[in-house]
PDB file of C-alpha atoms and ligand atoms in Angstrom:
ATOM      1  CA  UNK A   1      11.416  24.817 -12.736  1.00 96.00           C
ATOM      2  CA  UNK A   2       8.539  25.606 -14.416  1.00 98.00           C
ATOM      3  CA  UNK A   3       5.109  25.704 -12.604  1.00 98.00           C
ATOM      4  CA  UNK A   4       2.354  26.194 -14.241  1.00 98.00           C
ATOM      5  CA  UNK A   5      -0.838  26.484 -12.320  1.00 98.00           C
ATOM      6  CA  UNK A   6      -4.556  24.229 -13.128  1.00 98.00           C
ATOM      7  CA  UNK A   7      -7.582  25.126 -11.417  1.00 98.00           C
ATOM      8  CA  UNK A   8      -7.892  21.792 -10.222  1.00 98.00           C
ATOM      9  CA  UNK A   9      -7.434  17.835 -10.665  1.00 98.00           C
ATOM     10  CA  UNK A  10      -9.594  17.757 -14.212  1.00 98.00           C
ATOM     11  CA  UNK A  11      -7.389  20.727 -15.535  1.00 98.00           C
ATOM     12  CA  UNK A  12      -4.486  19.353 -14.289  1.00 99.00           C
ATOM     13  CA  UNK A  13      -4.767  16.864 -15.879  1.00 98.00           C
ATOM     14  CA  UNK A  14      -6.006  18.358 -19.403  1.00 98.00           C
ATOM     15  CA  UNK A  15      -2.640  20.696 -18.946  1.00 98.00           C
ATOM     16  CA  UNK A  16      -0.408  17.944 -17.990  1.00 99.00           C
ATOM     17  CA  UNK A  17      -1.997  15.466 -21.283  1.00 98.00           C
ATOM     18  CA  UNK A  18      -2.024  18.509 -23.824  1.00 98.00           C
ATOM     19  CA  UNK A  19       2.530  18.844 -22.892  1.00 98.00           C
ATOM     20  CA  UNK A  20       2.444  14.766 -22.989  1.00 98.00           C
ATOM     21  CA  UNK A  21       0.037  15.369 -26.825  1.00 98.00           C
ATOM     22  CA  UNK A  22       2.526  17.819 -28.198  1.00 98.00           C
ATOM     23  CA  UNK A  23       5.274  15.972 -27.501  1.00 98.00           C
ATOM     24  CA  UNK A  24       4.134  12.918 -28.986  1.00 98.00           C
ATOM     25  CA  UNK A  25       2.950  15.168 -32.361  1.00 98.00           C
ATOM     26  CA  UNK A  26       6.454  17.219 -32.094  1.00 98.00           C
ATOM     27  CA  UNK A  27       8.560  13.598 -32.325  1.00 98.00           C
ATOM     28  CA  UNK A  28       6.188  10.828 -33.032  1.00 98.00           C
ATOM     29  CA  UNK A  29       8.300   7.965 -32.155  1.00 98.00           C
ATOM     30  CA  UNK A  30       9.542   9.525 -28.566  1.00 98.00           C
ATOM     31  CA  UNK A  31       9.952   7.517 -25.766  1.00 98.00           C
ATOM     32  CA  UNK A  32       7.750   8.377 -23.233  1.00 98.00           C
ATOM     33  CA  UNK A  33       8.709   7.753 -18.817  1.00 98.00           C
ATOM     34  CA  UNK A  34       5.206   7.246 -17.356  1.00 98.00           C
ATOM     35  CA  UNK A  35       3.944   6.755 -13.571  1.00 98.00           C
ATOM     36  CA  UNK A  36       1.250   5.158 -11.833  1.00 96.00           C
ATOM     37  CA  UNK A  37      -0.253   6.262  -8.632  1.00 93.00           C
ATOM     38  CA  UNK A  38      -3.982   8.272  -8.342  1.00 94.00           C
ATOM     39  CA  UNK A  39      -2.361  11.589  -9.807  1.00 97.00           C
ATOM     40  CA  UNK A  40      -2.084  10.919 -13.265  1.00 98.00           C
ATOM     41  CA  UNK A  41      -5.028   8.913 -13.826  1.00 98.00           C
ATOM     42  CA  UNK A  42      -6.819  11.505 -15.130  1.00 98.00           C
ATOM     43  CA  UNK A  43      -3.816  12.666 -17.915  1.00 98.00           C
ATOM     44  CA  UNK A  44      -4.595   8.934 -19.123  1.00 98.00           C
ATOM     45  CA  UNK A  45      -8.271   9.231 -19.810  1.00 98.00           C
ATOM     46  CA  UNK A  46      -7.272  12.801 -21.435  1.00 98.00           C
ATOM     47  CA  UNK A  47      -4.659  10.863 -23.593  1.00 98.00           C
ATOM     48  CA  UNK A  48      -7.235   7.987 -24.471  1.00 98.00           C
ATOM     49  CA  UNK A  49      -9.827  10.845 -24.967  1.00 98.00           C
ATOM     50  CA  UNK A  50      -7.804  12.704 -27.164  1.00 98.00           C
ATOM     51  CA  UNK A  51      -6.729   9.207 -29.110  1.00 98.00           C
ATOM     52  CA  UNK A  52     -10.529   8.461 -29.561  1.00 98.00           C
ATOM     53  CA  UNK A  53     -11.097  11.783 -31.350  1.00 98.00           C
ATOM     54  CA  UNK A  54      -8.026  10.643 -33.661  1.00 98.00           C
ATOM     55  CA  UNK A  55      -5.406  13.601 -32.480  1.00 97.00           C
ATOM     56  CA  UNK A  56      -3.269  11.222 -31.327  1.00 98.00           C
ATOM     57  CA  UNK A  57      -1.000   8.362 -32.481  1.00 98.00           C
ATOM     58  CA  UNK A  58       0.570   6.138 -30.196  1.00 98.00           C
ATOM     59  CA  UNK A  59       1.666   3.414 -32.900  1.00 98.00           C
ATOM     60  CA  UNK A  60       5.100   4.447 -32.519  1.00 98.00           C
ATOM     61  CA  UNK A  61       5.881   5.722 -29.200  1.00 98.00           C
ATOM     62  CA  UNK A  62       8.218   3.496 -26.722  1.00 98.00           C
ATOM     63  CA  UNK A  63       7.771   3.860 -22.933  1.00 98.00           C
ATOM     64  CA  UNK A  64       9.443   2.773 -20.069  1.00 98.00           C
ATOM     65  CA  UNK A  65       7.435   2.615 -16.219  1.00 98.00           C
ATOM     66  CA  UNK A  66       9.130   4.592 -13.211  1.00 98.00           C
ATOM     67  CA  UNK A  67       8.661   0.796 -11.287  1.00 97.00           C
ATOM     68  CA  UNK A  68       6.895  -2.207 -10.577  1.00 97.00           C
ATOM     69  CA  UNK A  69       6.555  -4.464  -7.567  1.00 95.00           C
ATOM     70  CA  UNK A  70       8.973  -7.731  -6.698  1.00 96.00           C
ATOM     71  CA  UNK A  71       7.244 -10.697  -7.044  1.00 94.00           C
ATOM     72  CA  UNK A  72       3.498  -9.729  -8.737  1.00 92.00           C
ATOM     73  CA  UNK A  73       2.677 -11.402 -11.281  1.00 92.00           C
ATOM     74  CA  UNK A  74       1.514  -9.057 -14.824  1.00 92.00           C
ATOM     75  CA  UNK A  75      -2.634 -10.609 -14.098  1.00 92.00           C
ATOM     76  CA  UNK A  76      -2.493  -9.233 -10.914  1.00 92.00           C
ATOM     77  CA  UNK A  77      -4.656  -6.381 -10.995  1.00 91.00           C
ATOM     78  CA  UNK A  78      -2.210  -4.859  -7.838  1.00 91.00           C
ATOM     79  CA  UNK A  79       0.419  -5.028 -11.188  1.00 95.00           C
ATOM     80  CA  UNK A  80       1.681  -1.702 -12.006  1.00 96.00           C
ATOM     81  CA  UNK A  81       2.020  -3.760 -15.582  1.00 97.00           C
ATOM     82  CA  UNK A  82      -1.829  -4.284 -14.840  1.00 97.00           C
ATOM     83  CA  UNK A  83      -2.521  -0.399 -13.634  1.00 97.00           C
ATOM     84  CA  UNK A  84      -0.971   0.722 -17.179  1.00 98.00           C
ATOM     85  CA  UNK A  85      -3.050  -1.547 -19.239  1.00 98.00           C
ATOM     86  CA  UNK A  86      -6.079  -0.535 -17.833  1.00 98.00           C
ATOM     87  CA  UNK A  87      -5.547   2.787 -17.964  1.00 98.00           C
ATOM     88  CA  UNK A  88      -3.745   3.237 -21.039  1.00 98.00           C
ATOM     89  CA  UNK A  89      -2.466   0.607 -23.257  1.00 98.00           C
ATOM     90  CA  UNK A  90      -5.259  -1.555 -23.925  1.00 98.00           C
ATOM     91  CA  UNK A  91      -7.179   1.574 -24.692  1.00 98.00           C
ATOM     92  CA  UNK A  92      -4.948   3.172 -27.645  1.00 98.00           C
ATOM     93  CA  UNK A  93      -2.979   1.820 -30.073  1.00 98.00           C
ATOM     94  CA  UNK A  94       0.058   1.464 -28.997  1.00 98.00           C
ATOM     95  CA  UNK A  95       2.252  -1.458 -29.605  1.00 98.00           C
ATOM     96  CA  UNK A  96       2.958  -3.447 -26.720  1.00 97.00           C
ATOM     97  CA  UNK A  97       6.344  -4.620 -27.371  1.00 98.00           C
ATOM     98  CA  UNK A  98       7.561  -1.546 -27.345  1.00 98.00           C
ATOM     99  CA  UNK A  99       5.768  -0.990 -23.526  1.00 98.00           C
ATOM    100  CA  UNK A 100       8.438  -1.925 -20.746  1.00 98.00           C
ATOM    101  CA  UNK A 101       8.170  -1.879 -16.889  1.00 98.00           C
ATOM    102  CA  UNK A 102      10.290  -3.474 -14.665  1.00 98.00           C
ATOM    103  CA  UNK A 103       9.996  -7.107 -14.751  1.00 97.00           C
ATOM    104  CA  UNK A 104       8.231  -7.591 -11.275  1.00 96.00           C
ATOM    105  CA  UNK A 105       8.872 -11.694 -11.521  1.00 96.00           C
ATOM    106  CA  UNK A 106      12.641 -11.466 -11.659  1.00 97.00           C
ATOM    107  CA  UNK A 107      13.634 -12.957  -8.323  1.00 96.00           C
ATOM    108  CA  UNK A 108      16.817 -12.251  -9.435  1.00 98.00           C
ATOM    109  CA  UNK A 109      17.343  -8.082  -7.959  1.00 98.00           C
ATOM    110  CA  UNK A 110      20.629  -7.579  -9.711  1.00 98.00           C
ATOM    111  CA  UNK A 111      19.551  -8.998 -12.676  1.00 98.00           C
ATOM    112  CA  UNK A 112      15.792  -7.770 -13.295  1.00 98.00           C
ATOM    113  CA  UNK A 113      17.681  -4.499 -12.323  1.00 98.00           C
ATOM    114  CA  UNK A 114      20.247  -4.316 -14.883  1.00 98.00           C
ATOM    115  CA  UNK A 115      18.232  -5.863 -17.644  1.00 98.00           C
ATOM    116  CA  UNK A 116      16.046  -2.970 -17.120  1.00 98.00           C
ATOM    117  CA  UNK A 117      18.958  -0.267 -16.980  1.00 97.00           C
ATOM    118  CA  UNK A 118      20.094  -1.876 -20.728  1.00 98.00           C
ATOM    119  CA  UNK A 119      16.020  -1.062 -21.840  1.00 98.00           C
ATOM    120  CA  UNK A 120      15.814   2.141 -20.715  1.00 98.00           C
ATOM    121  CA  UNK A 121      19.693   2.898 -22.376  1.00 97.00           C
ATOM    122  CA  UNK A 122      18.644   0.889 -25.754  1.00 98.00           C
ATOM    123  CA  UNK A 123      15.419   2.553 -26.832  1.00 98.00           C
ATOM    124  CA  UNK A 124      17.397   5.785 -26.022  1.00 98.00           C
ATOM    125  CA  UNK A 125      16.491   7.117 -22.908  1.00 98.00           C
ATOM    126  CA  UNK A 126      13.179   9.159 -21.665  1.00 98.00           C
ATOM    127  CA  UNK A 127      11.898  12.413 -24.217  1.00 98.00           C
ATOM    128  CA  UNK A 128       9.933  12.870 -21.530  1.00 98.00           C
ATOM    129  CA  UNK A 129       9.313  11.536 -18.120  1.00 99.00           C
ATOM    130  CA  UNK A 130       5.895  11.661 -16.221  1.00 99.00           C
ATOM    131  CA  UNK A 131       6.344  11.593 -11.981  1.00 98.00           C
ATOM    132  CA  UNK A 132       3.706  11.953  -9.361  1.00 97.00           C
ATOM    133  CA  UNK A 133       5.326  13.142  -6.266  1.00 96.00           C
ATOM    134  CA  UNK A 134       5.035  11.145  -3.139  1.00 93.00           C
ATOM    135  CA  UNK A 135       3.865  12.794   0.592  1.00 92.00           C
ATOM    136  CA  UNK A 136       7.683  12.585   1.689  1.00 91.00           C
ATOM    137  CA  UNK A 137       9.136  13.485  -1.407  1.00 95.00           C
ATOM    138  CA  UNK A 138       9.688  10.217  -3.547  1.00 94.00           C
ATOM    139  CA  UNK A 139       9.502   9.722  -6.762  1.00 97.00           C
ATOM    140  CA  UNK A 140       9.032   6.354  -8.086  1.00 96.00           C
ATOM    141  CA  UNK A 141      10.252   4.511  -5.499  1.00 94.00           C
ATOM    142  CA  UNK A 142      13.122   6.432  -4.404  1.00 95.00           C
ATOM    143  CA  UNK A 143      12.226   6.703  -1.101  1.00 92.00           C
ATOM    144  CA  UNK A 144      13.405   9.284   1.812  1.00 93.00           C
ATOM    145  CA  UNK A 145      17.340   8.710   2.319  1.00 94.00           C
ATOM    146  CA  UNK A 146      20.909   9.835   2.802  1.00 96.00           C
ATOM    147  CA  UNK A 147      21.956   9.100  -0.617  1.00 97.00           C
ATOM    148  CA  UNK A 148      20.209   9.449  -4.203  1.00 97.00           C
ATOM    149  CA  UNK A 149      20.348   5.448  -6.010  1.00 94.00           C
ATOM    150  CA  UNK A 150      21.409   6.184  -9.271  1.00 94.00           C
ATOM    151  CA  UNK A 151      20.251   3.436 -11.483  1.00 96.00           C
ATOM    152  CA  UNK A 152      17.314   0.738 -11.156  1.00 98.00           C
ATOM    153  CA  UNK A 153      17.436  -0.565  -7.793  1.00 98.00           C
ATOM    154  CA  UNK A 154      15.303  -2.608  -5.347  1.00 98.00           C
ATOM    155  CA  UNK A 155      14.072  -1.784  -2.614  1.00 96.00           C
ATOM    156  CA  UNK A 156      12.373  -2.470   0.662  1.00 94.00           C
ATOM    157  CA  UNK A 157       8.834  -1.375   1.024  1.00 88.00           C
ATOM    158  CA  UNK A 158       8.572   0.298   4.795  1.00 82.00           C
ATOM    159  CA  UNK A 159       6.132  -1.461   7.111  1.00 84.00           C
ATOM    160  CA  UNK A 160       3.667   1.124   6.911  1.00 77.00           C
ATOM    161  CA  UNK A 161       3.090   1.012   2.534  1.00 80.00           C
ATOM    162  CA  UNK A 162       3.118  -2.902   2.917  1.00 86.00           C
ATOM    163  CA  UNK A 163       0.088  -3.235   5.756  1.00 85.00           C
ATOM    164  CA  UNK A 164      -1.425  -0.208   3.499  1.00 76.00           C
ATOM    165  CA  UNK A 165      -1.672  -2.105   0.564  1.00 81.00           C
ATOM    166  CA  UNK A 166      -2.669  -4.995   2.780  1.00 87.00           C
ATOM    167  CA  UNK A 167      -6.310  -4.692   1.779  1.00 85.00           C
ATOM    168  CA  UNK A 168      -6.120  -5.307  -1.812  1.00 84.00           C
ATOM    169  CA  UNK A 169      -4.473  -8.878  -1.178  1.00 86.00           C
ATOM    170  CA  UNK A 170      -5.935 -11.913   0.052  1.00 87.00           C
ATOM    171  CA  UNK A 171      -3.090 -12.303   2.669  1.00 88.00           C
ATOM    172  CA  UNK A 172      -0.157 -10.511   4.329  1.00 90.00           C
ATOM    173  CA  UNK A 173       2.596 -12.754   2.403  1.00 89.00           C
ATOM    174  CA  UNK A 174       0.646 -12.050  -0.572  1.00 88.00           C
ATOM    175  CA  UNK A 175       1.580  -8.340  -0.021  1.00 90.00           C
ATOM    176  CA  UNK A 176       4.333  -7.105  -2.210  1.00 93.00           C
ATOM    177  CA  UNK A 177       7.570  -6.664   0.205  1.00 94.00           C
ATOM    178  CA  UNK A 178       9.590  -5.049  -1.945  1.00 96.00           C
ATOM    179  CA  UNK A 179       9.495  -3.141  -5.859  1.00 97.00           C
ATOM    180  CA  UNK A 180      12.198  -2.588  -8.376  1.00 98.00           C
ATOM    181  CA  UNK A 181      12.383   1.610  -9.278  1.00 98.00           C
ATOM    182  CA  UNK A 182      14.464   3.626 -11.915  1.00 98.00           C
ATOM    183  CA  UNK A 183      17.182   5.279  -9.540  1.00 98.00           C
ATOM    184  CA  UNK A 184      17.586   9.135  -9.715  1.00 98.00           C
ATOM    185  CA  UNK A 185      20.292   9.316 -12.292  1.00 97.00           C
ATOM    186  CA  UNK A 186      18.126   7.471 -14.643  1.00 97.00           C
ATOM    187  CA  UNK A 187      15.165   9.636 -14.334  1.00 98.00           C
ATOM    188  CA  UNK A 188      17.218  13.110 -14.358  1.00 98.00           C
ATOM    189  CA  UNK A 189      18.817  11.756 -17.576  1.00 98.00           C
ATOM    190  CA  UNK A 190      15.416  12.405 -19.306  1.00 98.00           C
ATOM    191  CA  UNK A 191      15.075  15.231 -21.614  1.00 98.00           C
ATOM    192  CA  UNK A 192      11.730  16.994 -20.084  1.00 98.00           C
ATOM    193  CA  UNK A 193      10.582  16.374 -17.049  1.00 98.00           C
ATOM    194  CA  UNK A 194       6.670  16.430 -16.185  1.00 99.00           C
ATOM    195  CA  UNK A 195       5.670  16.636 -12.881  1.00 99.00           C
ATOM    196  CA  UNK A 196       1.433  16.173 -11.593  1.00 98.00           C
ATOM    197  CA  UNK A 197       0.574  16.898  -8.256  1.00 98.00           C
ATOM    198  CA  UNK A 198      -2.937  17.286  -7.133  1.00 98.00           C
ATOM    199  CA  UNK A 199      -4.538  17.909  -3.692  1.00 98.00           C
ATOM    200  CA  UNK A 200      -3.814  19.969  -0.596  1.00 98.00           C
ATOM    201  CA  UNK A 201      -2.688  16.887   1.264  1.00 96.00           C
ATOM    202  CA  UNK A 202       0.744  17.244  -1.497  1.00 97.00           C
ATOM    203  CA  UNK A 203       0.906  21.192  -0.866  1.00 98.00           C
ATOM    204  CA  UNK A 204       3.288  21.266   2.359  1.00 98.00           C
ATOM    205  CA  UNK A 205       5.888  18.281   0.275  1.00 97.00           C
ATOM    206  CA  UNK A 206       5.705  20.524  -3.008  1.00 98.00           C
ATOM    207  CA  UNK A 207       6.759  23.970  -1.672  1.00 98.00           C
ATOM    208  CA  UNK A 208       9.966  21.597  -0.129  1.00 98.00           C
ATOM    209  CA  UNK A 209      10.445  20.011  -3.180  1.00 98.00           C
ATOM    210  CA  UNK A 210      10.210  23.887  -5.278  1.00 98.00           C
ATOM    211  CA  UNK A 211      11.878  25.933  -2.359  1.00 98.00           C
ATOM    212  CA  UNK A 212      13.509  23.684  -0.005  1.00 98.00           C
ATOM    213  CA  UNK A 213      17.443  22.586   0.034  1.00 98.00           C
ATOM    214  CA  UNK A 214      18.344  20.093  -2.439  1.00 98.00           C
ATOM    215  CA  UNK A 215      19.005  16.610  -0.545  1.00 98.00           C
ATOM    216  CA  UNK A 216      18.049  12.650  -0.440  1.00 98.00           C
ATOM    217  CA  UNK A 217      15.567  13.017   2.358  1.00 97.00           C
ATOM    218  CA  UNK A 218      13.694  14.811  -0.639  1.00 97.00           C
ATOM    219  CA  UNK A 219      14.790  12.844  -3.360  1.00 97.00           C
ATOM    220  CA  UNK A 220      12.387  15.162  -5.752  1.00 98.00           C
ATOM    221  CA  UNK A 221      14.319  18.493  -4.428  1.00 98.00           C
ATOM    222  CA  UNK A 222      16.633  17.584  -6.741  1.00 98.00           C
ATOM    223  CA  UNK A 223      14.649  18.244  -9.770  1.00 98.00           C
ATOM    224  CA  UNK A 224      15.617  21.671  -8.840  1.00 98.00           C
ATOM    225  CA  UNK A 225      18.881  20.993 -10.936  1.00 98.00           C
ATOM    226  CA  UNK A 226      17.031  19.772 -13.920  1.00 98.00           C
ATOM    227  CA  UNK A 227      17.295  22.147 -16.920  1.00 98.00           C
ATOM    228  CA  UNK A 228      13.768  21.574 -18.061  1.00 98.00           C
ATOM    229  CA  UNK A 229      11.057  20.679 -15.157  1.00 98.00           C
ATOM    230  CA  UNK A 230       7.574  21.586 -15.061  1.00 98.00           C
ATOM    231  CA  UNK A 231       5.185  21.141 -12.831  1.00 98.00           C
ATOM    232  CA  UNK A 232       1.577  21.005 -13.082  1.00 99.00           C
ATOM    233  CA  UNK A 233      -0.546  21.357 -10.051  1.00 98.00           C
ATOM    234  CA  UNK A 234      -3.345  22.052  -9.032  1.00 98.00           C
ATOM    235  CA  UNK A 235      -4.523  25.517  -6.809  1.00 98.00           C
ATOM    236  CA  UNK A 236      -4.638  23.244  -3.561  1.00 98.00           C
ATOM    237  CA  UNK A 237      -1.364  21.675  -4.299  1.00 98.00           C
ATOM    238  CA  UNK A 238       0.370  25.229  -4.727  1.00 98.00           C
ATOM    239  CA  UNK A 239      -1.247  27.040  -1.694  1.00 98.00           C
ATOM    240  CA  UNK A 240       1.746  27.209  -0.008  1.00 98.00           C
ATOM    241  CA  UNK A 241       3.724  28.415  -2.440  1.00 94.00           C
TER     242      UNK A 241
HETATM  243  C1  F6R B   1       4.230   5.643  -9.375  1.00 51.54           C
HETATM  244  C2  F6R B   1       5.286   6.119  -8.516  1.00 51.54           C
HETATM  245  C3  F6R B   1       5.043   6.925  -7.280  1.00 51.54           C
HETATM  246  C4  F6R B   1       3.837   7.844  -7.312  1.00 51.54           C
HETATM  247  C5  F6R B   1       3.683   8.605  -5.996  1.00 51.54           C
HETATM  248  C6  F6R B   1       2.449   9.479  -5.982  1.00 51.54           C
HETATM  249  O1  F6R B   1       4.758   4.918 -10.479  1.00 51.54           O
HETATM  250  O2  F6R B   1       6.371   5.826  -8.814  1.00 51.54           O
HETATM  251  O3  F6R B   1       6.196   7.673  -7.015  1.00 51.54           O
HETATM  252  O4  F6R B   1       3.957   8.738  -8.385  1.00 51.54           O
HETATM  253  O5  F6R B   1       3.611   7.700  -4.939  1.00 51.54           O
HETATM  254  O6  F6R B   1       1.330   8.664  -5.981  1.00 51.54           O
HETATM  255  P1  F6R B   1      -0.131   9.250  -6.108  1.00 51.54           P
HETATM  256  O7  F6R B   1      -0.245   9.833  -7.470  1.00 51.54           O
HETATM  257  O8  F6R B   1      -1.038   8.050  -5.936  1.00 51.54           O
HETATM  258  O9  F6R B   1      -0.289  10.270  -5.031  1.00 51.54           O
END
């Protein structure tokens, strides 16, 4: 793994948007993995930045989401559809068709699953993937377990994410109960792996996730087998490393 250290969030995510730059001018029609979350907000607005001052083309790039949530619809501004729009797509050129997530309003699990799977396999698999890194060690939505999923999966949001996100619906049974994620397999099967972590709060998780053994109750540890990780974090996320 390779770590490379930012002074903080705002050169985090300048670092982490320069790798995602160059490998979008190295192979201009590369499929990119991206995230949502807090973290790589910032890498975005660096990417739309750096598209505004004409360095970057997105006309023929592909990507494919980590996950999106069962049952939301694409308006809903909860949507991670609705999170990538706002943050990226509607601000660069970049042609929609060739943006896929997860599609949230398949009731059908098995099949919004494997539908997904044949996406991810036909535009060739990820060049690079984008993660944040959750406080117990997810990654997309591969939460804490004793086994890593290895293809998209569904799964059950714990009680605790589902009354956290209660406040940005009008109603508990509005609230998202469960999301569809890439499984492990899919995400180790990208070429380059980018990882973002930001904050002292993620410090403790990331020296498990660098140092610590290799196992499902991290499911990030085992980017430690990955032939070409790096990290970018921030000083407070690597002060315990
Ligand atoms: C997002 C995702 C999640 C987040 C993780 C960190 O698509 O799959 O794994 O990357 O929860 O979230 P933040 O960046 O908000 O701390």
């Amino acid at each position: 793994m390779r770590i490379i250290r930012a002074k903080d969030y705002d050169d985090m995510s300048r670092k982490a948007a320069n790798i995602i730059a160059a490998q979008m001018i190295m192979k201009p029609d590369c499929v990119l993995g991206l995230a949502t979350g807090s973290t790589p907000i910032g890498t975005y607005a660096q990417l739309v930045d750096a598209y505004n001052k004409g360095d970057l083309d997105f006309s023929t790039i592909t990507t494919v989401n980590l996950d999106e949530y069962k049952g939301i619809t694409k308006d809903n501004d909860q949507s991670y559809y609705y999170f990538m729009n706002d943050n990226l797509f509607s601000k660069v050129n970049i042609d929609k068709a060739r943006t896929f997530l997860p599609d949230g309003m398949e009731a059908d699990s098995k099949k919004a699953c494997e539908e997904y799977d044949k996406i991810v396999e036909k535009v060739g698999g990820q060049d690079l993937q984008l993660l944040g890194l959750g406080h117990n060690g997810h990654i997309g939505f591969n939460e804490p377990s004793d086994v890593f999923k290895s293809g998209t999966h569904c799964v059950d949001l714990t009680e605790s994410t589902i009354k956290a996100n209660q406040r940005f619906f009008a109603s508990y049974d509005d609230v998202p109960k469960q999301a569809y994620t890439m499984g492990i397999k899919t995400i180790m099967s990208a070429k380059k792996i980018l990882v973002v972590v930001s904050g002292a709060d993620k410090a403790a998780i990331l020296k498990e996730v660098v140092e610590g053994p290799i196992t499902p109750a991290v499911q990030a540890s085992i980017l430690q087998l990955h032939d070409d990780v790096t990290i970018v974090a921030d000083e407070a996320a690597l002060s315990m490393l």
